mmCIF file of C-alpha atoms in Angstrom:
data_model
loop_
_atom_site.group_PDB
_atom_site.id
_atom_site.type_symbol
_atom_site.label_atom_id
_atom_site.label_comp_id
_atom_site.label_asym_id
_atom_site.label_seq_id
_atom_site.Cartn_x
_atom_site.Cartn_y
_atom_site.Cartn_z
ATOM 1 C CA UNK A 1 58.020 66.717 130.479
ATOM 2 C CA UNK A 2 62.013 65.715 130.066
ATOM 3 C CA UNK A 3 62.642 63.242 127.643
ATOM 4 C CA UNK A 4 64.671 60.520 128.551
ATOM 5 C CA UNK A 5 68.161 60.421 127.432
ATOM 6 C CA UNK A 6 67.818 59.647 123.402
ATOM 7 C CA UNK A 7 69.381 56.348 122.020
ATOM 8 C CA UNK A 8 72.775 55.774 121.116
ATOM 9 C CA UNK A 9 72.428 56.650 117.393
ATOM 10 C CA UNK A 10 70.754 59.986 117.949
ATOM 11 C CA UNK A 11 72.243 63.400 118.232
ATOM 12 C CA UNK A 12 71.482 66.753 117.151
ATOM 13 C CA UNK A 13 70.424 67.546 113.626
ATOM 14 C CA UNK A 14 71.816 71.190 113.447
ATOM 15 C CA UNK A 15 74.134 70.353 110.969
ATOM 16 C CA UNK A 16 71.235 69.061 108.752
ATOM 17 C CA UNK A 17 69.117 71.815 108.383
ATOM 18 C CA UNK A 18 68.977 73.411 105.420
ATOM 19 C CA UNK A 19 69.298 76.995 106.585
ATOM 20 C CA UNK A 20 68.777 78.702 103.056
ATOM 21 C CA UNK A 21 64.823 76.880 102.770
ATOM 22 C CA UNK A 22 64.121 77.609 106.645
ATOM 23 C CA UNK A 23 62.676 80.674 108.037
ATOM 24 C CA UNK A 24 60.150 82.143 110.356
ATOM 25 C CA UNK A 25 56.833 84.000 110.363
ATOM 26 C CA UNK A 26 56.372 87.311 112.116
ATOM 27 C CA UNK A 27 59.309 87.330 113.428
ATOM 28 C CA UNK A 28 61.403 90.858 114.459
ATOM 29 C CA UNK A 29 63.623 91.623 111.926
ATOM 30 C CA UNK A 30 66.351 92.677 114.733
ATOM 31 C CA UNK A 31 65.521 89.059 116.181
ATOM 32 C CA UNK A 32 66.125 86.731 112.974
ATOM 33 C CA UNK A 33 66.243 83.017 113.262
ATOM 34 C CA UNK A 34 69.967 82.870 112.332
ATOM 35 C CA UNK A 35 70.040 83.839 116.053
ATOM 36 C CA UNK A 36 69.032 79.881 116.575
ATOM 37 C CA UNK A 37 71.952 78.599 115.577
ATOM 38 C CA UNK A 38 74.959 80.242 117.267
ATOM 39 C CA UNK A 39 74.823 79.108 120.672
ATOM 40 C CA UNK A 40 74.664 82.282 122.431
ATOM 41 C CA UNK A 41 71.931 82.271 124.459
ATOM 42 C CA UNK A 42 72.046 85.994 124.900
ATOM 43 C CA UNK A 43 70.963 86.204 121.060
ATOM 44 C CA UNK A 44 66.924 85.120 120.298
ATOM 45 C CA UNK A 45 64.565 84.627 117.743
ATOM 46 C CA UNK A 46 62.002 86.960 118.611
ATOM 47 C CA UNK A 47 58.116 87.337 117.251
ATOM 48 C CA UNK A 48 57.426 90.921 116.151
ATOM 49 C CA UNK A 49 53.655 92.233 116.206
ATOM 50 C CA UNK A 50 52.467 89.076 119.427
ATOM 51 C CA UNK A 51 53.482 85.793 121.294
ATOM 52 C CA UNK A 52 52.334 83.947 117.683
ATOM 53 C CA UNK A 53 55.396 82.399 115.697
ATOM 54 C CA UNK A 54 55.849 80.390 113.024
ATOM 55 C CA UNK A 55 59.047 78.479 112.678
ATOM 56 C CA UNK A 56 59.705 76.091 109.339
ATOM 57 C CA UNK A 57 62.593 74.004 109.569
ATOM 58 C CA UNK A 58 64.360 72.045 105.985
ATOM 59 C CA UNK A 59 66.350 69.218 106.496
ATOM 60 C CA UNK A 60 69.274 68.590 103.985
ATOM 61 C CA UNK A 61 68.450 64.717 104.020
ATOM 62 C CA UNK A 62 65.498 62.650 105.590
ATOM 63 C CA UNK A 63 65.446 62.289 109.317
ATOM 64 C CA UNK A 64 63.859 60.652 112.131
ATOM 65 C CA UNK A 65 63.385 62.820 114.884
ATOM 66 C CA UNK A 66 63.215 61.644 118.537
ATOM 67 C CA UNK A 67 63.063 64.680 120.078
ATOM 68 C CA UNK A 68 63.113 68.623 120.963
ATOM 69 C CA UNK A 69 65.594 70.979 122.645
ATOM 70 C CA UNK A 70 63.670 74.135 123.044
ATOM 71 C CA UNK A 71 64.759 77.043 125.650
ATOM 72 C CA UNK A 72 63.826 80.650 126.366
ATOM 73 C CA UNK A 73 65.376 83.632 127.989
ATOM 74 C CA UNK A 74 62.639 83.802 130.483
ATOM 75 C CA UNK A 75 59.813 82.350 131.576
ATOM 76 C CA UNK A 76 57.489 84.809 130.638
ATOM 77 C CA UNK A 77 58.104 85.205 126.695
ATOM 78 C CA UNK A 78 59.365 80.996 126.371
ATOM 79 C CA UNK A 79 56.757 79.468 124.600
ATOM 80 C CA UNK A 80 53.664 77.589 126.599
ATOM 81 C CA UNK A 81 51.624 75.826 123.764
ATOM 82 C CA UNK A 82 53.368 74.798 120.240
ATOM 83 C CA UNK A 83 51.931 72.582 117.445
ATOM 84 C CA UNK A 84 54.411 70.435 115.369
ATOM 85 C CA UNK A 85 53.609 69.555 111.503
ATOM 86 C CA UNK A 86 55.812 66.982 109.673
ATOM 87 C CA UNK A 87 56.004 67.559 106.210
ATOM 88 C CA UNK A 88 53.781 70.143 105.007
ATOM 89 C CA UNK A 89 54.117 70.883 101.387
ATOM 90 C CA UNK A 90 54.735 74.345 100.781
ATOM 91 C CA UNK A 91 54.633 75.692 104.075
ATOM 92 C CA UNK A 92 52.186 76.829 106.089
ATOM 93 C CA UNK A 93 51.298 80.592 107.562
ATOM 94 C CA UNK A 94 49.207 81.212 110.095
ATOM 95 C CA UNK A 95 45.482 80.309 108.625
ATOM 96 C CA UNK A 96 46.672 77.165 107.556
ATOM 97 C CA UNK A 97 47.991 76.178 111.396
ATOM 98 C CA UNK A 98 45.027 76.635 112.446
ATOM 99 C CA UNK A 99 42.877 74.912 109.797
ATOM 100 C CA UNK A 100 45.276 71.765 109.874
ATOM 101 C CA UNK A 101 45.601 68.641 112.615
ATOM 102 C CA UNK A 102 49.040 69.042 113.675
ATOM 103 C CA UNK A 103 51.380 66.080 113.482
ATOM 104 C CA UNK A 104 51.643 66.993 117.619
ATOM 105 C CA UNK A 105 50.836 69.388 120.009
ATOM 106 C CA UNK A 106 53.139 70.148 122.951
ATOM 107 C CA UNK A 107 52.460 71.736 126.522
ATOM 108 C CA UNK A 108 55.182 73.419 127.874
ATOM 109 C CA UNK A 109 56.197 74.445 131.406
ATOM 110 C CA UNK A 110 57.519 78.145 130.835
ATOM 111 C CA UNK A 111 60.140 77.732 134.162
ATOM 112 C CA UNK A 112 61.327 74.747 132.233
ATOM 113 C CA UNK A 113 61.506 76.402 128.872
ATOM 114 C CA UNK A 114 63.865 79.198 130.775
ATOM 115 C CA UNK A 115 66.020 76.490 132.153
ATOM 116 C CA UNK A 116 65.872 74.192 128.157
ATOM 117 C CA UNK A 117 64.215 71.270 127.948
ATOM 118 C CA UNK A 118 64.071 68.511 125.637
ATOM 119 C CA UNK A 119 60.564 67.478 124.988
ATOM 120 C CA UNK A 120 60.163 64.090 123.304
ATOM 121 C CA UNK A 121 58.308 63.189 119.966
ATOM 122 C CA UNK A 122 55.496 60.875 118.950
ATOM 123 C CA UNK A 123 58.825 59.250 117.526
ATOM 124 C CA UNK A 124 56.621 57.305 114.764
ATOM 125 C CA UNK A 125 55.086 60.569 113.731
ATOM 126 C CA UNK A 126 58.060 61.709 112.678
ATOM 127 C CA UNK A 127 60.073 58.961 110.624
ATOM 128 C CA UNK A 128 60.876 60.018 106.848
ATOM 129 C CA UNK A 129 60.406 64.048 107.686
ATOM 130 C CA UNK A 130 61.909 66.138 105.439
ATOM 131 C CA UNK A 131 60.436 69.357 106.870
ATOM 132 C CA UNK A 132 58.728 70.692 110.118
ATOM 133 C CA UNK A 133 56.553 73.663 110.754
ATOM 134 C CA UNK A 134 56.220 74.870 114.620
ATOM 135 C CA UNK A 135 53.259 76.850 115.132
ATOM 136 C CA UNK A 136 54.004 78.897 118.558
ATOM 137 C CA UNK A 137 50.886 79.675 120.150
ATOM 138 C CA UNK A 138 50.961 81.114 123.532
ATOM 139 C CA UNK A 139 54.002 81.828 125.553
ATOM 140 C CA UNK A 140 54.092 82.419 129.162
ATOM 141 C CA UNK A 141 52.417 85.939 128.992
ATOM 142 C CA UNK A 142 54.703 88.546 127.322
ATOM 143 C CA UNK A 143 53.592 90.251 124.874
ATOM 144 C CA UNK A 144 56.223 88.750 122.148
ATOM 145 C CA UNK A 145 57.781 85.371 122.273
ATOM 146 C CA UNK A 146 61.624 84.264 122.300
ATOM 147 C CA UNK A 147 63.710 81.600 121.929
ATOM 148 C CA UNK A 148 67.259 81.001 122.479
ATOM 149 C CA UNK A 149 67.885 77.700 121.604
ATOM 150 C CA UNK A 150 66.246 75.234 118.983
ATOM 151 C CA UNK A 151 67.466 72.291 118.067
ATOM 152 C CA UNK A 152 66.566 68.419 117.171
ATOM 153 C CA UNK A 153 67.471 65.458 118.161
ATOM 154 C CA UNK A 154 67.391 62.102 115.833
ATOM 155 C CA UNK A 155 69.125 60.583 113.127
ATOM 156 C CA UNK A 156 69.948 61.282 109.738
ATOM 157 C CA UNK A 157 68.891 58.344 106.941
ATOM 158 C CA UNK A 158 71.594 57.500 104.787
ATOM 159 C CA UNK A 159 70.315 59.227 101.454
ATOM 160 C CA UNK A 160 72.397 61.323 99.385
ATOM 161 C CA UNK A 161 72.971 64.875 100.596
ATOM 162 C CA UNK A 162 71.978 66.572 97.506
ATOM 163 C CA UNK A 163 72.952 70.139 98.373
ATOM 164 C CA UNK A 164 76.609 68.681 98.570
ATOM 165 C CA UNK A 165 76.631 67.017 95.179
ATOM 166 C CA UNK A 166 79.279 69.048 92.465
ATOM 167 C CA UNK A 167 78.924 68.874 88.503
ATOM 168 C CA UNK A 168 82.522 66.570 87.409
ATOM 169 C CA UNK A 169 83.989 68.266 85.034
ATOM 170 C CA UNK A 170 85.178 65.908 82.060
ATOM 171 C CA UNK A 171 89.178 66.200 81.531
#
């Protein structure tokens, strides 16, 4: 399931995700998805009421993703079945995962998930994506899923970054 090592030109997007537009769907409110992004792997996003988790991801500028770093605590609550979406418009919650073809669906080995694994993407599937939705849909048996570690791997287009764009004020 590893990918192979990602070209030259890729590296992780962290620093491209729009935090402020991105958020996540019964998820505990003591495990928030902020908890993605620090690097401790002792801090999770964690799904509140059962292993089902929806996690939407903005990206400040288009991107081309190659692939996914994904890791779990443990084995039993790291996620075993995920569906990726590539630019849904508006978002989607849990009916709509379910109703829609995903852009991918993903197998994962829980042991693997524990250790982190990268996962590669249907790279052509995801050229131009502005936004992702995972849909986490069984995890290795616990009753509530977690994840320690999230991140993707590609390259940024060269567009404008318009969240960094200031008003000039005339002199």
């Amino acid at each position: 399931m590893a990918a192979r090592a990602p070209p030259a030109e890729h590296s992780d997007l962290t620093e491209l995700i729009l935090k402020t537009e991105s958020f996540a769907l019964n998820s505990a409110s003591d495990h928030p998805m902020e908890n993605l992004w620090l690097g401790d792997d002792r801090l999770t996003l964690q799904s509140d009421a059962d292993e089902q988790l929806i996690i939407s991801i903005s990206f400040r500028v288009t991107t081309k993703l190659h692939s996914l770093r994904i890791k779990s605590p443990d084995a039993e609550s790291a996620p075993t079945r995920i569906s990726l979406f590539a630019n849904s418009v508006g978002g989607l919650d849990f009916n709509d995962v379910t109703e829609h073809p995903p852009t991918q669906e993903i197998e994962l080995d829980p042991e693997e998930v524990a250790q982190g694994v990268t996962v590669p993407l249907r790279f052509v599937k995801f050229q131009n994506t502005n936004n992702v939705t995972i849909f986490v849909a069984e995890n290795g048996g616990a009753e509530t899923t977690s994840i320690s570690l999230l991140r993707f791997i590609g390259k940024g287009q060269d567009f404008c970054d318009v969240s960094t764009i200031h008003e000039r004020k005339e002199g």
